[in-house]
PDB file of C-alpha atoms in Angstrom:
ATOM      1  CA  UNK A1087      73.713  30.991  75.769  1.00 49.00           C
ATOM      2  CA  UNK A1088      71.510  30.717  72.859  1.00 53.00           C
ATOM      3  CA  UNK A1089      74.228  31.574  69.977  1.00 56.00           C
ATOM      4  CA  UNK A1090      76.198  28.845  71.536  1.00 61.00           C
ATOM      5  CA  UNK A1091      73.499  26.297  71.895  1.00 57.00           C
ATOM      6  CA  UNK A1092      73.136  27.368  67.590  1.00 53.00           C
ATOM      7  CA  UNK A1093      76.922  26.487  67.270  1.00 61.00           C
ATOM      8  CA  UNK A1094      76.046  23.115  68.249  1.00 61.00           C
ATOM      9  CA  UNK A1095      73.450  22.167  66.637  1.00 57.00           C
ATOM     10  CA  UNK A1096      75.507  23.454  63.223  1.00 57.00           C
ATOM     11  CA  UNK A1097      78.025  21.213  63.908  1.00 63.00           C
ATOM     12  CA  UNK A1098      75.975  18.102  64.775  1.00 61.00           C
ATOM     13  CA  UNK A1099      74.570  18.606  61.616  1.00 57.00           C
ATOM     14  CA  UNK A1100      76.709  19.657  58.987  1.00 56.00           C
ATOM     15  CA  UNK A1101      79.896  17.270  61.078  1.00 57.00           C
ATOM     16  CA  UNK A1102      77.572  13.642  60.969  1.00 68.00           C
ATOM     17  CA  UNK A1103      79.415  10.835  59.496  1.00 73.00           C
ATOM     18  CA  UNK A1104      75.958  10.442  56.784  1.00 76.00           C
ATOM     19  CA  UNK A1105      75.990  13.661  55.778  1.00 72.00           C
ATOM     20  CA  UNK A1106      79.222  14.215  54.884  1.00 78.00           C
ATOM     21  CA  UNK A1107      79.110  10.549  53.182  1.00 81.00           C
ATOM     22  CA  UNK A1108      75.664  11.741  51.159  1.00 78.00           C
ATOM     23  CA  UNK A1109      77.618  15.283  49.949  1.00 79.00           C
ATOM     24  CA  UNK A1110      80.703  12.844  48.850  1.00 82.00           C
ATOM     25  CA  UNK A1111      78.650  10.552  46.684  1.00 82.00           C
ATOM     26  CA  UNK A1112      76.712  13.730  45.491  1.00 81.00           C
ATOM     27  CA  UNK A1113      79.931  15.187  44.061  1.00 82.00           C
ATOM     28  CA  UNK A1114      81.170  12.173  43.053  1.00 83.00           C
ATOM     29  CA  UNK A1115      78.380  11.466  40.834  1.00 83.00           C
ATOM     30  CA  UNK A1116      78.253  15.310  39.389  1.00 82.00           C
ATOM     31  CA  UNK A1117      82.145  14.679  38.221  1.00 85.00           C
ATOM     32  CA  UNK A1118      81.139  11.370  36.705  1.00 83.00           C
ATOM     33  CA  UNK A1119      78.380  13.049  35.011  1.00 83.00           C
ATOM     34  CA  UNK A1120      80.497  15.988  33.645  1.00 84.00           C
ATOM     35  CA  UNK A1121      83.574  13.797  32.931  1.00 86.00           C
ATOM     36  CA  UNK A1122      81.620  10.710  31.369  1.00 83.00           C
ATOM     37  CA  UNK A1123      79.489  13.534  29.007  1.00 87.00           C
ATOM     38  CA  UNK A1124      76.419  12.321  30.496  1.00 87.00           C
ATOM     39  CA  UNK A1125      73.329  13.310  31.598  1.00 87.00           C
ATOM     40  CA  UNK A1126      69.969  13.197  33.788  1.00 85.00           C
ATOM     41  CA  UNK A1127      66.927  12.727  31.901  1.00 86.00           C
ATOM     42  CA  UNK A1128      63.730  11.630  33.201  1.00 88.00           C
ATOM     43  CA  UNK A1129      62.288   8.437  32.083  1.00 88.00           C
ATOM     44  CA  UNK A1130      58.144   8.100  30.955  1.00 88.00           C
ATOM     45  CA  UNK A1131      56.710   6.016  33.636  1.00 85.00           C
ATOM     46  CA  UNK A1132      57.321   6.492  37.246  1.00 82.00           C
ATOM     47  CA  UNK A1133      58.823   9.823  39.011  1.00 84.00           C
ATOM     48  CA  UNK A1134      62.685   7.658  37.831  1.00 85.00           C
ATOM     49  CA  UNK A1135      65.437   9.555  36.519  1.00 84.00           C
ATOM     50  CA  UNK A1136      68.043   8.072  34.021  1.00 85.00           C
ATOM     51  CA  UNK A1137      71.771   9.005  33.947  1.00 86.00           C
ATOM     52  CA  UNK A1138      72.115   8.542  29.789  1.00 88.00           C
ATOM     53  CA  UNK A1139      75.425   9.308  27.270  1.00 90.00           C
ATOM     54  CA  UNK A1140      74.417  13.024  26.054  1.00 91.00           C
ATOM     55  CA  UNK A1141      75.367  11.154  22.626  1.00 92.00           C
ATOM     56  CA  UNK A1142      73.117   8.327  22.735  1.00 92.00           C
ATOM     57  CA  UNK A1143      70.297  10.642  24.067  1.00 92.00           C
ATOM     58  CA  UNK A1144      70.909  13.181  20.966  1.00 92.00           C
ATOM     59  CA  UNK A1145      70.922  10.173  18.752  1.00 92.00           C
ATOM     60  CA  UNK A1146      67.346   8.446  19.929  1.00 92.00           C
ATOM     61  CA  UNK A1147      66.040  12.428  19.466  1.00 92.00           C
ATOM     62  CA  UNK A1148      67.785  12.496  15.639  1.00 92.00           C
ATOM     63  CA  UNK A1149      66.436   9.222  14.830  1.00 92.00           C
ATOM     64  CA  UNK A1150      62.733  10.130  15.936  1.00 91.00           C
ATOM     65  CA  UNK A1151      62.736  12.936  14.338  1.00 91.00           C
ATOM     66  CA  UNK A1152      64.355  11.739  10.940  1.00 92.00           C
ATOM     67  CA  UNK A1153      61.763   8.621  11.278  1.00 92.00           C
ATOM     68  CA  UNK A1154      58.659  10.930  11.419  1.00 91.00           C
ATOM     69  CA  UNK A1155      59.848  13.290   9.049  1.00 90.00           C
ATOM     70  CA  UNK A1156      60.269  16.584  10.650  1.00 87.00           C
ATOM     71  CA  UNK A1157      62.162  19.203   8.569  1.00 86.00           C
ATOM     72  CA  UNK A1158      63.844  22.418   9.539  1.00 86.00           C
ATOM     73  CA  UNK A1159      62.208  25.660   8.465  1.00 86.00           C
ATOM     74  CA  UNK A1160      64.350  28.227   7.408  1.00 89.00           C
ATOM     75  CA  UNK A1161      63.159  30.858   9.392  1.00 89.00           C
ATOM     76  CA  UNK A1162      61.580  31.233  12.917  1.00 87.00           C
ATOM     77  CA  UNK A1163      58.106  31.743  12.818  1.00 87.00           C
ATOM     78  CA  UNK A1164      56.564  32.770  16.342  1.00 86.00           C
ATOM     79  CA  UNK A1165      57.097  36.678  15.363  1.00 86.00           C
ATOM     80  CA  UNK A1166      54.396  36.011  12.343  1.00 88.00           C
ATOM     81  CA  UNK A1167      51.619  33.840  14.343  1.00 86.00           C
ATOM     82  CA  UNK A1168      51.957  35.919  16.918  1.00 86.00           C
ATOM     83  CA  UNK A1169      50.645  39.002  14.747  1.00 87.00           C
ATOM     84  CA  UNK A1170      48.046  36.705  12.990  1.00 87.00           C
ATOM     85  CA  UNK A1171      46.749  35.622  16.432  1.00 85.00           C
ATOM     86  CA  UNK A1172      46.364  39.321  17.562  1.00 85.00           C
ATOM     87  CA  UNK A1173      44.596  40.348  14.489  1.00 86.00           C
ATOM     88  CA  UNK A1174      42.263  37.419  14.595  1.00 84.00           C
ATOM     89  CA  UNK A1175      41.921  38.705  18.399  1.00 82.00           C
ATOM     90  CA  UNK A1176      41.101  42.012  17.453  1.00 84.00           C
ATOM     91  CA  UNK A1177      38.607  41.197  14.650  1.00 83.00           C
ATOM     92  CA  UNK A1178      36.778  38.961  17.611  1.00 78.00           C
ATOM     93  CA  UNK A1179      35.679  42.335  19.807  1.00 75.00           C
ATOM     94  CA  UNK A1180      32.337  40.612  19.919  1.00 75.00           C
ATOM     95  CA  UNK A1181      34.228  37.907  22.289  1.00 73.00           C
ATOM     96  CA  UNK A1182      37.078  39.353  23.328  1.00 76.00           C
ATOM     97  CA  UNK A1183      37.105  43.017  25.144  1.00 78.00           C
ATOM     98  CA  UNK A1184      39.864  45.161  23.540  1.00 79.00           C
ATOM     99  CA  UNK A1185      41.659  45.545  27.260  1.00 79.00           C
ATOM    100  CA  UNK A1186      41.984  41.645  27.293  1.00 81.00           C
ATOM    101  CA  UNK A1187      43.981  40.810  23.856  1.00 80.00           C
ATOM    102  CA  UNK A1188      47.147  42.516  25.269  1.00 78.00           C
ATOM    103  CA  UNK A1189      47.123  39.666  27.981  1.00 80.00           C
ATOM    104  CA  UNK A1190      46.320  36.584  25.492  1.00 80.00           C
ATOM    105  CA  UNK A1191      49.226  37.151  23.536  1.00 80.00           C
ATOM    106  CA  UNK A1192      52.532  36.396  24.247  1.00 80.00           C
ATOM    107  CA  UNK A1193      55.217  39.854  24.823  1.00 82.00           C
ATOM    108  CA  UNK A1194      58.922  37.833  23.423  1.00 85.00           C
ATOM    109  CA  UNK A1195      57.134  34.719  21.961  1.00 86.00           C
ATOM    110  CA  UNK A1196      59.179  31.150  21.691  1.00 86.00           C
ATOM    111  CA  UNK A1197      58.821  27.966  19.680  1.00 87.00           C
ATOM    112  CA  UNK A1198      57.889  24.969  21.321  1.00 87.00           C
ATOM    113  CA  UNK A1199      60.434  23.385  22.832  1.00 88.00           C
ATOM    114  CA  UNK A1200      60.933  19.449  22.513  1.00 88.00           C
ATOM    115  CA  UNK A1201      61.169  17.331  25.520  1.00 89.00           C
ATOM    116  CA  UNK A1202      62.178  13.516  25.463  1.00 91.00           C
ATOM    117  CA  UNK A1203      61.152  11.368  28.278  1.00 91.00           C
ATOM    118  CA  UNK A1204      62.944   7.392  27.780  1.00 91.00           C
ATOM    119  CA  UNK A1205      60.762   4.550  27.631  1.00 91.00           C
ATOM    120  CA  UNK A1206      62.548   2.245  30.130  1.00 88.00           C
ATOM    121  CA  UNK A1207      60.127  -0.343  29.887  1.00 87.00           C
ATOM    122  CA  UNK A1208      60.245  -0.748  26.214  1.00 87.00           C
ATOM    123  CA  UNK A1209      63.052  -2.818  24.423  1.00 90.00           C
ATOM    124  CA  UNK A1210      65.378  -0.121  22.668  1.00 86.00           C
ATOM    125  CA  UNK A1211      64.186   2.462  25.231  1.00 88.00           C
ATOM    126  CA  UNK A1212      62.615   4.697  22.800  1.00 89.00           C
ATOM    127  CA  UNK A1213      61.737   7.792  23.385  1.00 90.00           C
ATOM    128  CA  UNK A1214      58.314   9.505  24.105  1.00 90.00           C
ATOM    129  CA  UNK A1215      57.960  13.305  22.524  1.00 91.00           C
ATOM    130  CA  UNK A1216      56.799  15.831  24.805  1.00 90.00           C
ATOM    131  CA  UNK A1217      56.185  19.307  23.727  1.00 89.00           C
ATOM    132  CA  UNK A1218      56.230  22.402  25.721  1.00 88.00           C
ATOM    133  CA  UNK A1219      54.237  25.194  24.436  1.00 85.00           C
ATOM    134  CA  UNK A1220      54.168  27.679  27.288  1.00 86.00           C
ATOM    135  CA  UNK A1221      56.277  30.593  25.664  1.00 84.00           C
ATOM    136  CA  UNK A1222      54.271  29.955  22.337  1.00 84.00           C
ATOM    137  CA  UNK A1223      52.368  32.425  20.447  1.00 82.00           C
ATOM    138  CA  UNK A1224      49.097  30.379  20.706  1.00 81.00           C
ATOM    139  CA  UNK A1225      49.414  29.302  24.052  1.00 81.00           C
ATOM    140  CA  UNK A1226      47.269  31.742  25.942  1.00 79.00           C
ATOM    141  CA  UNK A1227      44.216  32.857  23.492  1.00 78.00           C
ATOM    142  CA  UNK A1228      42.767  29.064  22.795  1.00 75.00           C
ATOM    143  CA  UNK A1229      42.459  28.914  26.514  1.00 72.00           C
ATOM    144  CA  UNK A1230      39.862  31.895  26.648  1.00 70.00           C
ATOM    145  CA  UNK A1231      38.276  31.077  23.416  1.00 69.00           C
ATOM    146  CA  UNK A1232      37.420  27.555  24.626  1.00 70.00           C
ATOM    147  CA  UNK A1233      35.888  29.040  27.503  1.00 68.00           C
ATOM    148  CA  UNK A1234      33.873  30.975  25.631  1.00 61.00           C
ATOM    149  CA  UNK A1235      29.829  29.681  25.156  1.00 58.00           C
ATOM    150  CA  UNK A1236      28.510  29.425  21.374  1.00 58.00           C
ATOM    151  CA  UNK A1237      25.913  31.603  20.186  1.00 57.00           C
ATOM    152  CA  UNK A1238      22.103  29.659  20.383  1.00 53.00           C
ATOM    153  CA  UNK A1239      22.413  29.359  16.667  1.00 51.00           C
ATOM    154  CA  UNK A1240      25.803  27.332  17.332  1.00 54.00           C
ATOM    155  CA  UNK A1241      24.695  25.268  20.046  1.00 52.00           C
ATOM    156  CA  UNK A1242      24.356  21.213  19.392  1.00 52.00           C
ATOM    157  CA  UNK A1243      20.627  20.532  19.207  1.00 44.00           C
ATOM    158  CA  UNK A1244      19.412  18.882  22.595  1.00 46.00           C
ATOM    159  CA  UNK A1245      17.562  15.451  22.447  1.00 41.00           C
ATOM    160  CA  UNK A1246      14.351  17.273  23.329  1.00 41.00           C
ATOM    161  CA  UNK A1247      14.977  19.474  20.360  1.00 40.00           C
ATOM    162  CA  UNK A1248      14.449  16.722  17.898  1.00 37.00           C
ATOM    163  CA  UNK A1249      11.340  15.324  19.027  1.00 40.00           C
ATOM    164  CA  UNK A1250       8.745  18.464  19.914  1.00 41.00           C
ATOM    165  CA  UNK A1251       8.891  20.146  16.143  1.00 42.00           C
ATOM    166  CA  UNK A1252       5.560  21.269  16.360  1.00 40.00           C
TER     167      UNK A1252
END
Protein backbone atom coordinates (compact mmCIF):
# COMPACT_ATOMS: atom_id res chain seq x y z
CA UNK A 1 0.00 0.00 0.00
CA UNK A 2 2.52 2.48 0.92
CA UNK A 3 5.11 1.86 -2.14
CA UNK A 4 2.14 2.40 -4.28
CA UNK A 5 0.76 5.44 -2.62
CA UNK A 6 4.98 6.66 -3.34
CA UNK A 7 4.38 5.78 -7.09
CA UNK A 8 1.85 8.37 -7.12
CA UNK A 9 2.96 10.98 -5.65
CA UNK A 10 6.30 10.55 -8.15
CA UNK A 11 4.26 10.85 -10.91
CA UNK A 12 2.08 13.82 -9.84
CA UNK A 13 5.15 15.45 -9.45
CA UNK A 14 7.69 14.82 -11.85
CA UNK A 15 4.32 14.31 -14.79
CA UNK A 16 2.72 18.23 -13.97
CA UNK A 17 2.26 20.22 -17.01
CA UNK A 18 4.69 23.28 -14.96
CA UNK A 19 7.25 21.21 -14.24
CA UNK A 20 7.95 19.71 -17.21
CA UNK A 21 7.43 23.36 -18.88
CA UNK A 22 10.13 24.87 -16.09
CA UNK A 23 12.83 21.77 -17.03
CA UNK A 24 12.12 22.75 -20.93
CA UNK A 25 12.93 26.41 -20.57
CA UNK A 26 15.83 25.34 -18.19
CA UNK A 27 17.47 23.39 -21.02
CA UNK A 28 16.57 25.61 -23.44
CA UNK A 29 18.35 28.39 -21.92
CA UNK A 30 21.63 26.10 -21.00
CA UNK A 31 21.86 25.34 -25.03
CA UNK A 32 21.47 29.03 -25.73
CA UNK A 33 24.08 29.72 -23.28
CA UNK A 34 26.57 27.08 -24.62
CA UNK A 35 25.68 27.71 -28.30
CA UNK A 36 25.54 31.67 -28.10
CA UNK A 37 29.25 31.48 -26.04
CA UNK A 38 27.68 33.15 -23.24
CA UNK A 39 27.61 33.30 -19.82
CA UNK A 40 26.07 33.94 -16.17
CA UNK A 41 27.72 36.51 -14.24
CA UNK A 42 26.38 38.23 -11.36
CA UNK A 43 25.76 41.85 -11.50
CA UNK A 44 26.96 44.48 -8.31
CA UNK A 45 23.75 45.57 -6.86
CA UNK A 46 20.92 43.34 -6.08
CA UNK A 47 21.06 39.30 -5.73
CA UNK A 48 20.48 39.76 -10.25
CA UNK A 49 22.31 37.62 -12.48
CA UNK A 50 23.33 38.69 -16.09
CA UNK A 51 23.50 36.31 -19.11
CA UNK A 52 26.70 38.34 -20.91
CA UNK A 53 28.88 37.36 -24.41
CA UNK A 54 31.99 35.46 -22.67
CA UNK A 55 33.76 37.99 -25.24
CA UNK A 56 32.40 41.15 -24.16
CA UNK A 57 32.82 40.04 -20.46
CA UNK A 58 36.71 39.15 -21.16
CA UNK A 59 36.96 42.46 -22.88
CA UNK A 60 35.42 44.90 -19.91
CA UNK A 61 38.08 42.60 -17.58
CA UNK A 62 41.14 43.44 -20.34
CA UNK A 63 40.21 46.94 -20.49
CA UNK A 64 40.16 47.43 -16.55
CA UNK A 65 43.00 45.95 -16.14
CA UNK A 66 45.03 47.64 -19.07
CA UNK A 67 43.36 51.08 -17.70
CA UNK A 68 44.80 50.63 -14.14
CA UNK A 69 47.92 49.30 -15.18
CA UNK A 70 48.30 45.85 -13.94
CA UNK A 71 51.24 43.87 -15.42
CA UNK A 72 51.97 40.19 -15.52
CA UNK A 73 54.78 38.88 -13.34
CA UNK A 74 56.81 36.38 -14.73
CA UNK A 75 56.68 34.00 -12.16
CA UNK A 76 54.10 32.88 -9.50
CA UNK A 77 54.82 34.09 -6.28
CA UNK A 78 52.58 32.45 -3.43
CA UNK A 79 55.43 29.60 -2.92
CA UNK A 80 57.89 32.66 -1.73
CA UNK A 81 55.34 34.73 0.66
CA UNK A 82 54.26 31.83 1.88
CA UNK A 83 57.87 30.98 3.37
CA UNK A 84 58.39 34.71 4.34
CA UNK A 85 55.06 34.62 6.24
CA UNK A 86 56.13 31.43 8.18
CA UNK A 87 59.44 32.78 9.09
CA UNK A 88 58.03 36.06 10.22
CA UNK A 89 55.57 33.55 12.18
CA UNK A 90 58.22 31.76 13.70
CA UNK A 91 60.39 34.75 14.73
CA UNK A 92 56.91 36.02 16.57
CA UNK A 93 56.99 32.93 19.37
CA UNK A 94 56.32 35.73 21.79
CA UNK A 95 52.69 35.93 19.99
CA UNK A 96 52.29 33.07 18.28
CA UNK A 97 52.73 29.41 20.06
CA UNK A 98 54.93 27.20 17.81
CA UNK A 99 51.83 24.46 17.55
CA UNK A 100 49.68 27.33 15.98
CA UNK A 101 51.90 28.59 12.82
CA UNK A 102 51.30 25.21 11.04
CA UNK A 103 47.50 26.24 10.99
CA UNK A 104 48.02 30.09 9.87
CA UNK A 105 49.66 29.20 6.85
CA UNK A 106 48.31 27.98 3.90
CA UNK A 107 49.40 23.83 2.86
CA UNK A 108 49.10 24.34 -1.55
CA UNK A 109 48.85 28.21 -1.47
CA UNK A 110 46.95 30.18 -4.56
CA UNK A 111 46.97 33.69 -5.95
CA UNK A 112 44.09 35.72 -5.59
CA UNK A 113 41.71 35.14 -7.88
CA UNK A 114 39.82 38.11 -9.74
CA UNK A 115 36.14 38.33 -9.68
CA UNK A 116 34.04 40.86 -11.86
CA UNK A 117 30.64 41.76 -10.75
CA UNK A 118 28.74 44.26 -13.82
CA UNK A 119 27.57 47.52 -12.88
CA UNK A 120 24.06 47.40 -14.42
CA UNK A 121 23.13 50.61 -13.21
CA UNK A 122 25.98 52.49 -14.64
CA UNK A 123 26.08 53.61 -18.40
CA UNK A 124 28.75 51.24 -20.13
CA UNK A 125 28.11 48.65 -17.38
CA UNK A 126 31.51 48.69 -16.04
CA UNK A 127 32.77 46.42 -14.04
CA UNK A 128 33.44 46.32 -10.21
CA UNK A 129 36.83 44.22 -9.14
CA UNK A 130 36.40 41.78 -6.53
CA UNK A 131 39.22 39.83 -5.18
CA UNK A 132 39.20 36.53 -3.55
CA UNK A 133 41.98 35.83 -1.27
CA UNK A 134 40.93 32.68 0.54
CA UNK A 135 43.63 30.18 -0.89
CA UNK A 136 46.29 33.04 -0.40
CA UNK A 137 49.39 32.81 1.50
CA UNK A 138 48.43 35.76 3.80
CA UNK A 139 45.01 34.99 4.24
CA UNK A 140 44.96 33.23 7.57
CA UNK A 141 47.93 34.82 9.85
CA UNK A 142 46.64 38.72 9.65
CA UNK A 143 43.47 37.35 11.07
CA UNK A 144 45.23 36.15 14.41
CA UNK A 145 47.67 38.92 14.49
CA UNK A 146 44.86 41.51 14.47
CA UNK A 147 43.40 39.78 17.25
CA UNK A 148 46.22 40.01 19.08
CA UNK A 149 46.35 43.05 22.08
CA UNK A 150 49.52 45.51 21.94
CA UNK A 151 51.96 45.51 24.58
CA UNK A 152 51.15 48.65 27.37
CA UNK A 153 54.08 50.38 25.80
CA UNK A 154 52.08 50.13 22.33
CA UNK A 155 48.81 51.04 23.51
CA UNK A 156 47.23 54.63 22.25
CA UNK A 157 47.41 56.92 25.27
CA UNK A 158 43.82 57.27 26.89
CA UNK A 159 42.30 60.83 27.34
CA UNK A 160 42.87 60.48 31.08
CA UNK A 161 46.48 59.79 30.29
CA UNK A 162 47.12 63.25 29.05
CA UNK A 163 45.76 65.24 31.70
CA UNK A 164 46.97 63.59 35.33
CA UNK A 165 51.01 63.87 34.54
CA UNK A 166 51.78 64.41 37.94
Amino acid sequence: MAAKKLKQIRNTNHCSITHKRKTHVLKNIKQKITNGKAMIAKADKGKTIVITHTQDYTNKVYTFLTENNFSTIPQNPTKKDRAIILNTLQQWDHIINKNQIKHLTQKNPTPPTLNALLKLHKPGIPIRPVINNIGAPSYKAPKKINTHKPPASQQPIQHHQLYHTC
